[in-house]
PDB file of C-alpha atoms in Angstrom:
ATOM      1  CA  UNK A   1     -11.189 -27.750 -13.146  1.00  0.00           C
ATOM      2  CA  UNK A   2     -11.136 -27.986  -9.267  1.00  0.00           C
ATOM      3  CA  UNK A   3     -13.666 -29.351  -7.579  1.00  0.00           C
ATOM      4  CA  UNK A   4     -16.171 -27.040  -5.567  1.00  0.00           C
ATOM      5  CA  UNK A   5     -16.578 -29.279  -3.103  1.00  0.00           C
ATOM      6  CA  UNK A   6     -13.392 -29.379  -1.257  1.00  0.00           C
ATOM      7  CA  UNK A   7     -12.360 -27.902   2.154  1.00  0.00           C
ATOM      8  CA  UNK A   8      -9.116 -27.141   3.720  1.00  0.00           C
ATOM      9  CA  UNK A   9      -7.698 -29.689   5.539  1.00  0.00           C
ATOM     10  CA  UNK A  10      -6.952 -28.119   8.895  1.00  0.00           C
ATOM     11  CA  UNK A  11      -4.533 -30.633   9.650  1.00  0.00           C
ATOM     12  CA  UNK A  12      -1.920 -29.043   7.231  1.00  0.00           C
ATOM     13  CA  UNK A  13      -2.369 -25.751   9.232  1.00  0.00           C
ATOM     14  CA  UNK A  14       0.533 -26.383  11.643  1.00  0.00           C
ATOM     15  CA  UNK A  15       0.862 -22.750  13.345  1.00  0.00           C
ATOM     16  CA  UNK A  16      -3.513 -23.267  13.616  1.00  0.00           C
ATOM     17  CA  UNK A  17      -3.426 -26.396  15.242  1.00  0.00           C
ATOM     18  CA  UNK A  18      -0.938 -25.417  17.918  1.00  0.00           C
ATOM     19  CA  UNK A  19      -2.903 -22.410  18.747  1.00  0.00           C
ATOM     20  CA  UNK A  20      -6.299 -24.162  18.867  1.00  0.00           C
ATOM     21  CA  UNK A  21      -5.446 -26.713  21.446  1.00  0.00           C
ATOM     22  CA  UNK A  22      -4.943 -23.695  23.949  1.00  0.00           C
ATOM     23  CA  UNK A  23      -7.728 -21.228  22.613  1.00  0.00           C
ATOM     24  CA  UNK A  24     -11.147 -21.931  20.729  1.00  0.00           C
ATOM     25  CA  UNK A  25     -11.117 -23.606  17.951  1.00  0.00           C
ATOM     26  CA  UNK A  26     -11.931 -21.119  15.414  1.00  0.00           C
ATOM     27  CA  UNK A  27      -9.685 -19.876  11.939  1.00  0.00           C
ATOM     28  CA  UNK A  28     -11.635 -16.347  12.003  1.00  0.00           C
ATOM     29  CA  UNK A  29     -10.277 -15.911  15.770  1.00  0.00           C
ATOM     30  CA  UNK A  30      -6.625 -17.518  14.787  1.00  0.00           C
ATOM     31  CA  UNK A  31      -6.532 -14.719  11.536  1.00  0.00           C
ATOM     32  CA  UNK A  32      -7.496 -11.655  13.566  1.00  0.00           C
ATOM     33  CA  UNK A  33      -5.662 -12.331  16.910  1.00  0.00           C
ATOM     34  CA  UNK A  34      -1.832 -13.896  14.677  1.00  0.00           C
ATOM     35  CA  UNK A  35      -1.899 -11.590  11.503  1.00  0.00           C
ATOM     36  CA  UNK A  36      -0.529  -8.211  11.067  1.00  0.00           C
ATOM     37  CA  UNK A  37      -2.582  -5.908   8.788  1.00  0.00           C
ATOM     38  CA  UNK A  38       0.149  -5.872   6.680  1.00  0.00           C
ATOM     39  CA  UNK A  39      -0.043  -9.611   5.375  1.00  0.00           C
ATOM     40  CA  UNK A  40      -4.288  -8.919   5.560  1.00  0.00           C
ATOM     41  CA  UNK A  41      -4.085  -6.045   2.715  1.00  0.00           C
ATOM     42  CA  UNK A  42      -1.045  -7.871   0.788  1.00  0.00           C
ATOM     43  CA  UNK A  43      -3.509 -11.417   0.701  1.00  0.00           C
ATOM     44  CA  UNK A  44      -6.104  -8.859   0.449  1.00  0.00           C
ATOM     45  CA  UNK A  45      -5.001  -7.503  -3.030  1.00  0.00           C
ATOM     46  CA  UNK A  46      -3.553 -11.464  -3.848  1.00  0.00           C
ATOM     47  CA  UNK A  47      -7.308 -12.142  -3.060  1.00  0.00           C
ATOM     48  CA  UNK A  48      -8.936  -9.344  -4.651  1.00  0.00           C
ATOM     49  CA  UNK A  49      -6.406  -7.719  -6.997  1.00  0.00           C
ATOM     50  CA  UNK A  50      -6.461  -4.486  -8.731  1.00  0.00           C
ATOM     51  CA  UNK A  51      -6.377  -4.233 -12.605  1.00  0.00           C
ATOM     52  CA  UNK A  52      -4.407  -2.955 -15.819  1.00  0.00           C
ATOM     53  CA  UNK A  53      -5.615  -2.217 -19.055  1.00  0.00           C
ATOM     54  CA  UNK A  54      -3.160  -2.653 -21.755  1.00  0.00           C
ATOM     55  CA  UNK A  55      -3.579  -2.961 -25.664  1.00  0.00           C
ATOM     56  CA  UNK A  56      -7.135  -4.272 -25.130  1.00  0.00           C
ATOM     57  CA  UNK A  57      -6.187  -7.039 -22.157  1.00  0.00           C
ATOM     58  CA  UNK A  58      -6.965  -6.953 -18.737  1.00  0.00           C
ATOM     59  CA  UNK A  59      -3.898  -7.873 -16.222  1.00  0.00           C
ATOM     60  CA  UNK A  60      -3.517  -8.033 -12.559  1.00  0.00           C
ATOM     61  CA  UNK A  61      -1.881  -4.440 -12.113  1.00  0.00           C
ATOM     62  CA  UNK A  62       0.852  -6.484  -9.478  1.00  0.00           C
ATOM     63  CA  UNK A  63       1.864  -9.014 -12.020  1.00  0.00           C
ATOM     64  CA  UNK A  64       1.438  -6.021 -15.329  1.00  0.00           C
ATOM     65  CA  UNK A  65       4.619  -5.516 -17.051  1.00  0.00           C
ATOM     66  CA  UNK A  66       4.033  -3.980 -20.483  1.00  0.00           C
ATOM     67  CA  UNK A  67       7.090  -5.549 -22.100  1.00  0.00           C
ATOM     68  CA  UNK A  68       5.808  -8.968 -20.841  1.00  0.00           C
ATOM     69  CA  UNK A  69       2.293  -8.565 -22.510  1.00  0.00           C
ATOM     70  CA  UNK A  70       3.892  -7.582 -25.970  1.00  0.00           C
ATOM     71  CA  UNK A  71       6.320 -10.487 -25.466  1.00  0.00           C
ATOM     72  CA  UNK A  72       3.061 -13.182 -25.275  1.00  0.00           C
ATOM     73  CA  UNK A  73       1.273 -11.032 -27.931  1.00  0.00           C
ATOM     74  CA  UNK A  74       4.019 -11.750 -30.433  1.00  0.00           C
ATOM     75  CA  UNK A  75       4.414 -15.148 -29.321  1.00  0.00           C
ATOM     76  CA  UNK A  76       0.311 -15.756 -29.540  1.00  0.00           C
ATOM     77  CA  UNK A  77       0.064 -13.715 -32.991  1.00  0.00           C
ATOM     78  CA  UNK A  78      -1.654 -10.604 -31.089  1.00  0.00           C
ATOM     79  CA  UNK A  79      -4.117 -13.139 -29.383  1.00  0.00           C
ATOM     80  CA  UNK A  80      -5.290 -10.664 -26.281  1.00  0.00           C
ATOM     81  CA  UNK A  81      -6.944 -13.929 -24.228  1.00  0.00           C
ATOM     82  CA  UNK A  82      -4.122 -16.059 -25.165  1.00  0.00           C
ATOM     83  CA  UNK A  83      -1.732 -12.954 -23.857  1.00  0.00           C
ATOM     84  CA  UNK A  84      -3.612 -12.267 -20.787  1.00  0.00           C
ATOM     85  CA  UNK A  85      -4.176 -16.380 -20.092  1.00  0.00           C
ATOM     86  CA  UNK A  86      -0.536 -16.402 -19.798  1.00  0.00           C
ATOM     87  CA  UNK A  87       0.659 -13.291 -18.316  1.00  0.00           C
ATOM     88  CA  UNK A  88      -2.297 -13.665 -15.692  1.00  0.00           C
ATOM     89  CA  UNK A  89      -1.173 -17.268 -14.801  1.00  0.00           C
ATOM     90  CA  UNK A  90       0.104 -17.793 -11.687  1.00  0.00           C
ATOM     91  CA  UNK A  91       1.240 -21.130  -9.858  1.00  0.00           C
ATOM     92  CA  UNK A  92      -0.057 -21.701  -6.331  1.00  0.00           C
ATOM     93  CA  UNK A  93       3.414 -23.339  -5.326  1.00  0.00           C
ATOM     94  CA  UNK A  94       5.319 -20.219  -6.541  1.00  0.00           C
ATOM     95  CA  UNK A  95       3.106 -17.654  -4.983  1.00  0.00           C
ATOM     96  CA  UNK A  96       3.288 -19.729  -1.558  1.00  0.00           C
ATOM     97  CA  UNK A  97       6.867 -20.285  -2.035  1.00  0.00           C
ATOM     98  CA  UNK A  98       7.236 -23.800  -2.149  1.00  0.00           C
ATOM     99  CA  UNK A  99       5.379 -24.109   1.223  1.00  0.00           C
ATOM    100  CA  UNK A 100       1.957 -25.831  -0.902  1.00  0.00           C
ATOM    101  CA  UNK A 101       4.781 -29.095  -1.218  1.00  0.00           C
ATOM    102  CA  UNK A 102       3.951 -29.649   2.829  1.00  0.00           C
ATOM    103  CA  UNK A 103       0.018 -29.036   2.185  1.00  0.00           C
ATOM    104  CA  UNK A 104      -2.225 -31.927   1.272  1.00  0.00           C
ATOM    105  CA  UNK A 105      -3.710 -32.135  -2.477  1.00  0.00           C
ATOM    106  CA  UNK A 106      -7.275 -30.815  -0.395  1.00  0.00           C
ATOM    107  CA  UNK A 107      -5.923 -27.370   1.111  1.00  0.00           C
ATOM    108  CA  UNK A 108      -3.800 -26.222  -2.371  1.00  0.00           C
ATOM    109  CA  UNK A 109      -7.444 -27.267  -4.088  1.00  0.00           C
ATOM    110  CA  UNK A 110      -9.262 -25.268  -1.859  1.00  0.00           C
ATOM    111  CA  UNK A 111      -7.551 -22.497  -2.286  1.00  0.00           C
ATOM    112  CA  UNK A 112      -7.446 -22.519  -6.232  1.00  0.00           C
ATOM    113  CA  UNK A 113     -11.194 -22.775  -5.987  1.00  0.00           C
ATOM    114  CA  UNK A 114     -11.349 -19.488  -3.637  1.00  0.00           C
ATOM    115  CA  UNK A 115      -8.944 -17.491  -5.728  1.00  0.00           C
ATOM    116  CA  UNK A 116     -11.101 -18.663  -8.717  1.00  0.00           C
ATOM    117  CA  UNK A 117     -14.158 -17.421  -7.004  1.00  0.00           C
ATOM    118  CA  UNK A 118     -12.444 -13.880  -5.916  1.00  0.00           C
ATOM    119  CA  UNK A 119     -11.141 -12.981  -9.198  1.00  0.00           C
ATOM    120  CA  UNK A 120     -14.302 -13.851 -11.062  1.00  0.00           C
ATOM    121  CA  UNK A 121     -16.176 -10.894  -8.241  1.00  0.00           C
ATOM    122  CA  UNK A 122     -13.210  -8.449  -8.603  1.00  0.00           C
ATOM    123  CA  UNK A 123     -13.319  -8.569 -12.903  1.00  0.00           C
ATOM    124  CA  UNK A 124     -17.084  -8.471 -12.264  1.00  0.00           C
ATOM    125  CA  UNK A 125     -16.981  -5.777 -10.338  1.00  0.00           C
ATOM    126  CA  UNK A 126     -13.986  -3.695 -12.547  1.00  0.00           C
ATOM    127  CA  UNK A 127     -15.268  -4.630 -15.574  1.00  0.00           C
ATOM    128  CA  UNK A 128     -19.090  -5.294 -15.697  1.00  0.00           C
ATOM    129  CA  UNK A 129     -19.653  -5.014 -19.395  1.00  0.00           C
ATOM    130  CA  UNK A 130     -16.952  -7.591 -20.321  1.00  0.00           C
ATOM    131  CA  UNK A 131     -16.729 -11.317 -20.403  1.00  0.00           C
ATOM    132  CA  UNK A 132     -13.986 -12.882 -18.442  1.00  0.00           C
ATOM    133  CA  UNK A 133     -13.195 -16.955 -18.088  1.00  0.00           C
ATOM    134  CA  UNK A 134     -11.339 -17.521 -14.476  1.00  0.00           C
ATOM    135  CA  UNK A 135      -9.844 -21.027 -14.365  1.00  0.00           C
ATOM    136  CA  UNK A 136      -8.364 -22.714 -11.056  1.00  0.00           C
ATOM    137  CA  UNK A 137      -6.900 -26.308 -12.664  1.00  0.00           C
ATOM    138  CA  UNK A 138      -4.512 -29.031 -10.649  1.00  0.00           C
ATOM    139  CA  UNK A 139      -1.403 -28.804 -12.352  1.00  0.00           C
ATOM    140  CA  UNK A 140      -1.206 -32.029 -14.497  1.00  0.00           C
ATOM    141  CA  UNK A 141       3.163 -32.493 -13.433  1.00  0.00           C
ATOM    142  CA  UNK A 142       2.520 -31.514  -9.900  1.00  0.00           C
ATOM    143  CA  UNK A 143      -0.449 -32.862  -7.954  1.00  0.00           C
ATOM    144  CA  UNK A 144       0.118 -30.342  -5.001  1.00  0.00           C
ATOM    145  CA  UNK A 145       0.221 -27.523  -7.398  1.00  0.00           C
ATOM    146  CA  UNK A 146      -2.800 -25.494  -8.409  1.00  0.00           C
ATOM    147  CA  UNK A 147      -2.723 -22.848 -11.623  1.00  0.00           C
ATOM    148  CA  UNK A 148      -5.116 -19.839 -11.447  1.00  0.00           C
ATOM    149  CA  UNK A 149      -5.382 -17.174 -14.503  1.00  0.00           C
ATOM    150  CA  UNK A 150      -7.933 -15.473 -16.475  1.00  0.00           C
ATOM    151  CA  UNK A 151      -8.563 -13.789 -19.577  1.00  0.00           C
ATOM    152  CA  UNK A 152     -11.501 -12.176 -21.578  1.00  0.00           C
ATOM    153  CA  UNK A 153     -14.078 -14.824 -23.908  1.00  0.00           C
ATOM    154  CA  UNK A 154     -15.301 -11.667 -25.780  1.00  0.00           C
ATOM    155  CA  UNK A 155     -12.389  -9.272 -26.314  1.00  0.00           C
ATOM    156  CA  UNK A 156     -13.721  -5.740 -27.963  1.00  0.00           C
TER     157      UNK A 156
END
């Protein structure tokens, strides 16, 4: 389980702490004024995804490939929360490309726990009458690797 007491440590942001010794310091200001709107809705939807429903299981509709849910459905014995569990999975250091290896354990922490927290509002809010567990956990081989996934606790 991560920790929800950690913070970024802004001394991995490189491209942030360049910037802030000639402007404010300030990471709302550095987003707005370095980002293109296309990388804000693409974290946006990493952030705040959009669902799938398939045979009963809930799956991030970017991720959702129906012959990779009944792969893990045979391979789980057509257990939907062990299905979606694993097809909802998703290591930090993939989805950043390798560049978490450069981050400290802090910053890859702190952004399990915020992806944890999104997710559990976005199923909330697509899904208000089901039950969903949203785990963020260090990655037991890889210290500076964080997994995220979800799946349902009370399937219908």
């Amino acid at each position: 389980m991560v920790p929800y007491d950690i913070e970024p440590n802004l001394a991995d942001l490189t491209n942030y702490r360049a910037w802030a010794k000639s402007e404010r310091d300030n990471l709302t200001l550095f987003a707005t004024l370095t980002t293109s709107p296309d990388h804000v809705i693409a974290m946006a939807r990493f952030f705040y995804p959009e669902f799938e429903i398939y045979r009963g299981g809930v799956f991030r509709k970017d991720d959702y490939n129906p012959f990779t849910v009944d792969h893990w459905l045979a391979r789980t014995d057509g257990d939907i929360s062990a299905t979606e569990h694993m097809v909802n999975l998703r290591h930090l250091e993939d989805v950043f490309h390798d560049q978490s290896a450069e981050w400290s354990v802090e910053t890859i922490v702190f952004l399990g726990h915020v992806i944890q927290r999104t997710w559990t509002i976005a199923l909330a809010d697509a899904f208000p009458d089901r039950s969903f567990k949203v785990v963020a956990e260090c990655d037991e081989v890889n210290p500076h690797d964080v997994v995220v996934s979800f799946w349902q606790t009370h399937v219908r």
